[in-house]
Coordinates of C-alpha atoms in Angstrom, one line a residue:
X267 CA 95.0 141.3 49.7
X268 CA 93.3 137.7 48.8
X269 CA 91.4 138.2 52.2
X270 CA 90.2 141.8 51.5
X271 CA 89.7 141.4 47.8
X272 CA 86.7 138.3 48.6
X273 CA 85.3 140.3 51.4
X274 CA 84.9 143.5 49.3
X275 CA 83.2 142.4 46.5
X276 CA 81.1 139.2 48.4
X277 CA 80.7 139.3 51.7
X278 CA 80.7 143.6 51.7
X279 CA 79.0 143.6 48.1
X280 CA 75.8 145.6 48.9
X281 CA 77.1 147.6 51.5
X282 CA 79.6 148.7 49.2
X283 CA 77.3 149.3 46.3
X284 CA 75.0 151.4 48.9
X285 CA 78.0 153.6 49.6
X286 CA 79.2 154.3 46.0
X287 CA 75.6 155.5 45.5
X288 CA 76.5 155.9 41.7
X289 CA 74.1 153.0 40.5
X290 CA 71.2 154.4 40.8
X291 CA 71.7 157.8 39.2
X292 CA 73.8 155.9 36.4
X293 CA 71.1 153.7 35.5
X294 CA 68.6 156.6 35.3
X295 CA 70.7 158.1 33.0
X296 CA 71.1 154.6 30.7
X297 CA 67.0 154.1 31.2
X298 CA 66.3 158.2 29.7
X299 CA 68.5 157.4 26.6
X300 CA 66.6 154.0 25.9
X301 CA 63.1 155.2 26.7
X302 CA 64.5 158.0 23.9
X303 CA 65.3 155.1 22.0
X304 CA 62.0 153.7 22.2
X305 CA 60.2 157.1 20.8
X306 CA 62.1 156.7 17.5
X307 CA 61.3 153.1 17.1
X308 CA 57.5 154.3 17.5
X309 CA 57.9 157.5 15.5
X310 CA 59.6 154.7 12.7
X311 CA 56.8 152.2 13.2
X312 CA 54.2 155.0 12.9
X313 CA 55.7 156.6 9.4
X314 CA 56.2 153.1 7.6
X315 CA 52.1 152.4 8.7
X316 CA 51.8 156.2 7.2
X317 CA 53.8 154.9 3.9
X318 CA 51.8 151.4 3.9
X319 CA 55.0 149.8 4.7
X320 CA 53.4 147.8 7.6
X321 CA 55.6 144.6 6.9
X322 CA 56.0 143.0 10.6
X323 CA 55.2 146.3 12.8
X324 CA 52.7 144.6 15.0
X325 CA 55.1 142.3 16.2
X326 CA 57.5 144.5 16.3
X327 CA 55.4 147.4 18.2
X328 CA 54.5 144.3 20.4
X329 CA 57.8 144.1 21.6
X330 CA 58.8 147.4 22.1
X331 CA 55.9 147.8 24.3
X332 CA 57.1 144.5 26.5
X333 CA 60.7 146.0 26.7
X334 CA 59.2 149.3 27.6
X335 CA 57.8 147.6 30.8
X336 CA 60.8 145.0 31.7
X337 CA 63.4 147.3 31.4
X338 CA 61.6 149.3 34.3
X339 CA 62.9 146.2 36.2
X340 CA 65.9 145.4 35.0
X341 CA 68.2 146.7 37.4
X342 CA 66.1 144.8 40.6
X343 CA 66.7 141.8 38.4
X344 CA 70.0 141.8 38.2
X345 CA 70.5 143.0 42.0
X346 CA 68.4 139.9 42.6
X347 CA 71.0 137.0 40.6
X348 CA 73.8 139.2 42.2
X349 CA 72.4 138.8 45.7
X350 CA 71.5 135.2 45.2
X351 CA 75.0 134.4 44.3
X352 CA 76.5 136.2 47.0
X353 CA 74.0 134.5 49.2
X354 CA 75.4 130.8 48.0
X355 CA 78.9 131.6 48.1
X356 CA 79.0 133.2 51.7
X357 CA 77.4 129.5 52.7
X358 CA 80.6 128.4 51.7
X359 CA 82.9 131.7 52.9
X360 CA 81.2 130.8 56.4
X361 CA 82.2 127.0 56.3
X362 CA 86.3 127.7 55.4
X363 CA 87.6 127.1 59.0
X364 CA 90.6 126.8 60.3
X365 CA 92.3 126.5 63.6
X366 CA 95.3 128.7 63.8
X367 CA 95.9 127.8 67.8
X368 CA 94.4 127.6 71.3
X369 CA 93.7 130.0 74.2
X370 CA 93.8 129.3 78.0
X371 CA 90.4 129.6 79.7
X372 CA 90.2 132.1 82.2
X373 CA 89.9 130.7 85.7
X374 CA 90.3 127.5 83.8
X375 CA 93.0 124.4 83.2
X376 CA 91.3 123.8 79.8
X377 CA 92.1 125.3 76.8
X378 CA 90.0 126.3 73.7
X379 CA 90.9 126.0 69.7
X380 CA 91.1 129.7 68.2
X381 CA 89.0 129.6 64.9
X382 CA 89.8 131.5 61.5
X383 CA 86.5 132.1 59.7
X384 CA 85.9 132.5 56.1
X385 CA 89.6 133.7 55.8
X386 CA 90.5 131.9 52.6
X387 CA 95.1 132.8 53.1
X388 CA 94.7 131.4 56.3
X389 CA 92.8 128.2 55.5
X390 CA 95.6 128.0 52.5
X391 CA 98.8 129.0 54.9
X392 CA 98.0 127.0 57.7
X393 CA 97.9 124.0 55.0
X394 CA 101.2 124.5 52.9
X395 CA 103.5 125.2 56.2
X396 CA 105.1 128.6 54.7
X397 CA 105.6 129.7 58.1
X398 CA 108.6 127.0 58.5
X399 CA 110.3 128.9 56.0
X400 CA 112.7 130.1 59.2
X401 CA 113.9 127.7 62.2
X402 CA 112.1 128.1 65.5
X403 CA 113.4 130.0 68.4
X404 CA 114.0 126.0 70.2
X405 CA 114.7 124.8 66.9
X406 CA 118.7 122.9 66.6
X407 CA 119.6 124.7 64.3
X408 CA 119.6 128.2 66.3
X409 CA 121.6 126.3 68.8
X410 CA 125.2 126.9 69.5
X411 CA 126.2 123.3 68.5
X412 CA 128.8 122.8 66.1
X413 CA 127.7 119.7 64.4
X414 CA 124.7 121.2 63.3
X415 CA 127.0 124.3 61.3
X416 CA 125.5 124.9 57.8
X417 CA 127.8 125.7 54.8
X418 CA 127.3 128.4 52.8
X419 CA 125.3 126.4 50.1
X420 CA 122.8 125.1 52.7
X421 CA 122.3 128.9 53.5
X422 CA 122.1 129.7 50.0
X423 CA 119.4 126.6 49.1
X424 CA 116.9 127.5 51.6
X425 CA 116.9 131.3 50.7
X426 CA 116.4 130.7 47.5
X427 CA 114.3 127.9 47.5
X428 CA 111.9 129.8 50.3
X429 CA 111.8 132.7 47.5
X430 CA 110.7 130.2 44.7
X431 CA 108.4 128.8 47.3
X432 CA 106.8 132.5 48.3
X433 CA 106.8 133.7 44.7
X434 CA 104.4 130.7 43.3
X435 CA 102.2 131.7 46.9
X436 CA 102.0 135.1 46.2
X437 CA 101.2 134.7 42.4
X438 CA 98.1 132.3 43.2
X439 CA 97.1 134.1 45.7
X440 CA 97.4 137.9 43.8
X441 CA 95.8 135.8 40.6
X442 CA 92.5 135.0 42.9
X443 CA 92.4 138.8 44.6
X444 CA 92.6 140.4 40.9
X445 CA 89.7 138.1 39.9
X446 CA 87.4 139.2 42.7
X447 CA 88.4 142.5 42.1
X448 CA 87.7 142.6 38.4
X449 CA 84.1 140.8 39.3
X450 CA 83.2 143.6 41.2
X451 CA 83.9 146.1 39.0
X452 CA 82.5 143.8 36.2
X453 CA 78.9 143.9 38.4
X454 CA 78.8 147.1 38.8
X455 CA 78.7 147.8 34.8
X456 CA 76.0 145.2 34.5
X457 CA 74.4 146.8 36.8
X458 CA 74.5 150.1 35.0
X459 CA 73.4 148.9 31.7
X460 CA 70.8 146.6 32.9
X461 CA 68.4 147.9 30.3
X462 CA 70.3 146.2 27.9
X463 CA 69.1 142.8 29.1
X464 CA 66.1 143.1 27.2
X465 CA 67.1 145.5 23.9
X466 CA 67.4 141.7 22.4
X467 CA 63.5 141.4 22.2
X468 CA 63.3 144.2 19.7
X469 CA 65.5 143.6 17.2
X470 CA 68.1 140.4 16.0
X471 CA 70.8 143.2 15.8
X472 CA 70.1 144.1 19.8
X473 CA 69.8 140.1 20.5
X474 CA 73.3 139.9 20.1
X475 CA 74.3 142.3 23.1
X476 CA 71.5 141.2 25.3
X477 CA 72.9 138.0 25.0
X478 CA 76.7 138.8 25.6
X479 CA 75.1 141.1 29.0
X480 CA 73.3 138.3 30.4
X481 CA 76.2 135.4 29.5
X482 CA 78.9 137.7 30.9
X483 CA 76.8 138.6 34.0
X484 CA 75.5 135.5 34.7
X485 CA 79.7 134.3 34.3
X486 CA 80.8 136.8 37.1
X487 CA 77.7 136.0 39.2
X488 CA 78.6 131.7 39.4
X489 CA 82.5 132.5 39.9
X490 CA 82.3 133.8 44.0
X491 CA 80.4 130.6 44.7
X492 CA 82.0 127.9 42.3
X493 CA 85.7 128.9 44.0
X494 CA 84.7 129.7 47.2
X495 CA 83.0 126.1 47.1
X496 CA 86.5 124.8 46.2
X497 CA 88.3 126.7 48.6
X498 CA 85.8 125.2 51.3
X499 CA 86.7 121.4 50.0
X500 CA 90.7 122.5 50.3
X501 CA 90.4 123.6 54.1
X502 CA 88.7 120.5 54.8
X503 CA 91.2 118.6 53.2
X504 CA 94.0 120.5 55.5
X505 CA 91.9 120.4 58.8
X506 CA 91.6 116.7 58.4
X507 CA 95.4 116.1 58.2
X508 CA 94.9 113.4 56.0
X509 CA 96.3 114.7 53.3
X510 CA 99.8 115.3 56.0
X511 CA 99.2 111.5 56.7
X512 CA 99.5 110.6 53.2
X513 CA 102.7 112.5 52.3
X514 CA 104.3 111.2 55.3
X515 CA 104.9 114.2 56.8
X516 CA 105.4 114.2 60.7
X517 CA 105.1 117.9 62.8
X518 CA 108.5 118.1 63.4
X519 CA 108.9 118.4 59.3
X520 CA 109.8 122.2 58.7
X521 CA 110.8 123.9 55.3
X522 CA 114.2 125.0 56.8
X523 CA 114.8 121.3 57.1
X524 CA 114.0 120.8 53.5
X525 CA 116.2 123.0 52.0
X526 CA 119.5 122.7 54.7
X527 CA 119.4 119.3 55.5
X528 CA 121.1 116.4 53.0
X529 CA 118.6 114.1 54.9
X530 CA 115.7 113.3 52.5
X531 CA 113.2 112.8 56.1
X532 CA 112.0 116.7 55.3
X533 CA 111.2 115.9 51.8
X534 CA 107.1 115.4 52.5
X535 CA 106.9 119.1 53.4
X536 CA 107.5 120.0 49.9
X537 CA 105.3 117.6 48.4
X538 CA 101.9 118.7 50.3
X539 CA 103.2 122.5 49.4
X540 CA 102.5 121.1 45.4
X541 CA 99.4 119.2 45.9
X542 CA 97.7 122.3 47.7
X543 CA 99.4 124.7 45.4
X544 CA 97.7 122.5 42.2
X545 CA 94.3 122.3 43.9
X546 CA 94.3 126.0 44.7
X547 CA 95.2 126.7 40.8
X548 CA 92.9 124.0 39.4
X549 CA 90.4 125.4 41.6
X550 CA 90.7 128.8 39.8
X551 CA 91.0 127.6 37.0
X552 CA 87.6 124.9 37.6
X553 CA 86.0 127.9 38.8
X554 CA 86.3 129.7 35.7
X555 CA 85.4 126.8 33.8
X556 CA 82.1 126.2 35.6
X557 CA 81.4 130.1 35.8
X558 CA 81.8 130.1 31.3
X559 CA 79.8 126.9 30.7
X560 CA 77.4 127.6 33.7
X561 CA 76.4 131.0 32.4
X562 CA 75.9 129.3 28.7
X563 CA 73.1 127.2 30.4
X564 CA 71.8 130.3 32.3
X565 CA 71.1 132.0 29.1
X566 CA 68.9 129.7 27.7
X567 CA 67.1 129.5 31.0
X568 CA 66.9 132.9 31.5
X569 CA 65.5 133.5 27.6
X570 CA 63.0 130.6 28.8
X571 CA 62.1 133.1 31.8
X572 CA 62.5 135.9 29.7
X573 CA 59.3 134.6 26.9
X574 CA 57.4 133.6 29.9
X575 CA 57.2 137.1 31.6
X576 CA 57.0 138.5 28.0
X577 CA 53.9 136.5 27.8
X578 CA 52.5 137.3 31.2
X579 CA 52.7 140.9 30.5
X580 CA 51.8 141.1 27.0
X581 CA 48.6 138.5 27.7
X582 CA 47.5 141.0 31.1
X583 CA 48.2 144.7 29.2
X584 CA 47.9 144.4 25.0
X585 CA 46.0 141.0 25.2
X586 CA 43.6 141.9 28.3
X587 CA 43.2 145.9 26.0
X588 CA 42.0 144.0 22.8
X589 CA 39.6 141.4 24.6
X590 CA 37.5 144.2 26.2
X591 CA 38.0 146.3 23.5
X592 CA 36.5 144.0 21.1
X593 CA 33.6 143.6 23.4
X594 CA 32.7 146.5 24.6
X595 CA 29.4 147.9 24.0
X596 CA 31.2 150.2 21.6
X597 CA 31.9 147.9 19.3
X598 CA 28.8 146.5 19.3
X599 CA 28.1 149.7 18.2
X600 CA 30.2 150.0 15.6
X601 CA 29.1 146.6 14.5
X602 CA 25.5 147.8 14.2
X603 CA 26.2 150.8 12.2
X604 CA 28.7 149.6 9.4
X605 CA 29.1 145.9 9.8
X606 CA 31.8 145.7 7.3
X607 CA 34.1 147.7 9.1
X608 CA 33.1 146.2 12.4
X609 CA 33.9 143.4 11.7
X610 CA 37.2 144.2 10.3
X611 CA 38.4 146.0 13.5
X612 CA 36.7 143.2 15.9
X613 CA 38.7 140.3 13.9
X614 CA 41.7 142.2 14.6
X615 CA 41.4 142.8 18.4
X616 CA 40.6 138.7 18.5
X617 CA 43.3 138.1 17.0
X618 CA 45.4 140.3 19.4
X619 CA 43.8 139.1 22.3
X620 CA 44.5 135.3 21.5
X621 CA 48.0 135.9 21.1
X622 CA 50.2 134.0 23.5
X623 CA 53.3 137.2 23.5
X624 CA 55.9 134.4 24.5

């Protein structure tokens, strides 16, 4: 489940997305209802001019005009920080490695190491030993040799310490799939209500749900990366066997041991078992952590990016209008004829045109 969970919602994320084919026709539907939106704002900002209750409309007609072109783009823009963060955290999906054995070469003595890629359970299993849970088929204690009998209670120790052992394995490993899986489904609602992402430029009461959009995309977006990152430091930890050397474990060392045996010799097996198991959970746990602060920093970076495209596009459409408006042989016209009233209008466009939109 762990396995399938990352590669359907990272490594499979735009395939999948392509095959729901609901995005698109959603987000049409989200982008007609604010475009709506945006004739009653103007039909507002056009009746208080009509009442002389200008007050801050050309600001605010300013910015409805800037949203009206962004939010055009705002579903490529957030396929575009969902694809980049796929992107980094497949770099580290590709480097989880991990040898799970060794094939003979054909027509060949020599023998070649059988390579797990990207498969995050296998990187983890391979490191905390579950698989010694039951004795070998050569193992002594499946042969018929009455000094090594076990008593009811050794029986009874490694059952249900092998079930405490599983249980705490299956609940980190569920706890990781169910937070992929909720990512996914996260993304694709930010990726529905896009338009949202810029809303906040009309209005302070819109700000606030622009800026929960982009924080909580932006969270889900840094997660894949930030644990699979971890995930990649943890299987190099286990293919190095350092961490083996430091418990003092040896390869004979099996769970089975641990549990059946009064001799303490097992006892390192169960120790690297709780280091791995508390990096994998502070990995998750890190991961979150870096995904919520992270995004905090991406906001005010993205509002950064956010007044500098506002800027762009209000200098090269409203700005670039009232510059040759206000120079246009028309209005020298108008100048000539009523130079009052010229004036007037060409002052305005100025001003317009000078204005930086950020």
């Amino acid at each position: 489940l762990l396995d399938y969970a990352v590669d359907f919602s990272v490594k499979d994320f735009r395939q999948n997305i392509d095959n729901i084919g609901v995005i698109d026709m959603g987000y049409k539907i989200i982008l007609n209802v604010a475009n709506m939106l945006f004739i009653f704002i103007l039909l507002y900002i056009a009746i208080k001019t009509i009442l002389g209750e200008g007050g801050d409309i050309k600001k605010l007609l300013t910015n409805v005009i800037i949203v009206a072109l962004l939010i055009n783009f705002s579903l490529f823009m957030t396929k575009v920080i969902i694809d980049a963060s796929n992107i980094v955290a497949m770099g580290f999906y590709n480097a989880v490695r991990t040898e799970v054995g060794k094939t003979q070469v054909e027509g060949n003595n020599t023998s070649e190491k059988l390579i797990s890629i990207g498969s995050v359970s296998t990187a983890m299993m391979s490191g905390l030993r579950l698989q010694t849970m039951q004795p070998s088929a050569d193992s002594e204690y499946v042969k018929e040799d009455p000094s090594k009998g076990l008593t009811h209670f050794n029986i009874a120790m490694n059952q249900f310490g092998g079930s405490a052992l599983f249980l705490v394995s299956a609940f980190v490993f569920f706890s990781v799939a169910f937070l992929f899986i909720i990512r996914f489904i996260a993304l694709l609602f930010y990726m529905l209500f896009s338009p949202i992402a810029f809303l906040g430029i009309i209005s302070p009461e819109l700000k606030e749900y622009s800026g929960k959009w982009w924080k909580g995309l932006q969270s889900q977006a840094i997660f894949a990366p930030a644990f699979l990152f971890i995930v990649y430091l943890i299987s190099s930890i286990v293919n190095s066997g350092k961490l083996w050397e430091v418990v003092g474990g040896n390869q004979s060392s099996t769970f089975y041991e641990a549990f059946s045996s009064p001799s303490p010799k097992a006892f390192p097996i169960i120790m690297n078992y709780v280091i791995l198991t508390a990096l994998m959970v502070g990995g998750l746990i890190a991961a979150k952590k870096m995904a919520s602060e992270g995004s905090g920093e991406m906001v005010k970076y993205a509002d950064k990016a956010r007044g500098w495209m506002q800027g762009i596009a209000g200098r090269n459409t409203l700005g670039r209008a009232a510059y040759l408006a206000g120079n246009s042989k028309y209005m020298a016209k108008i100048i000539d004829k009523s130079p009052i009233i010229g004036s007037v209008i060409k002052k305005r466009l100025d001003s317009v045109a000078d204005v930086k939109f950020g």
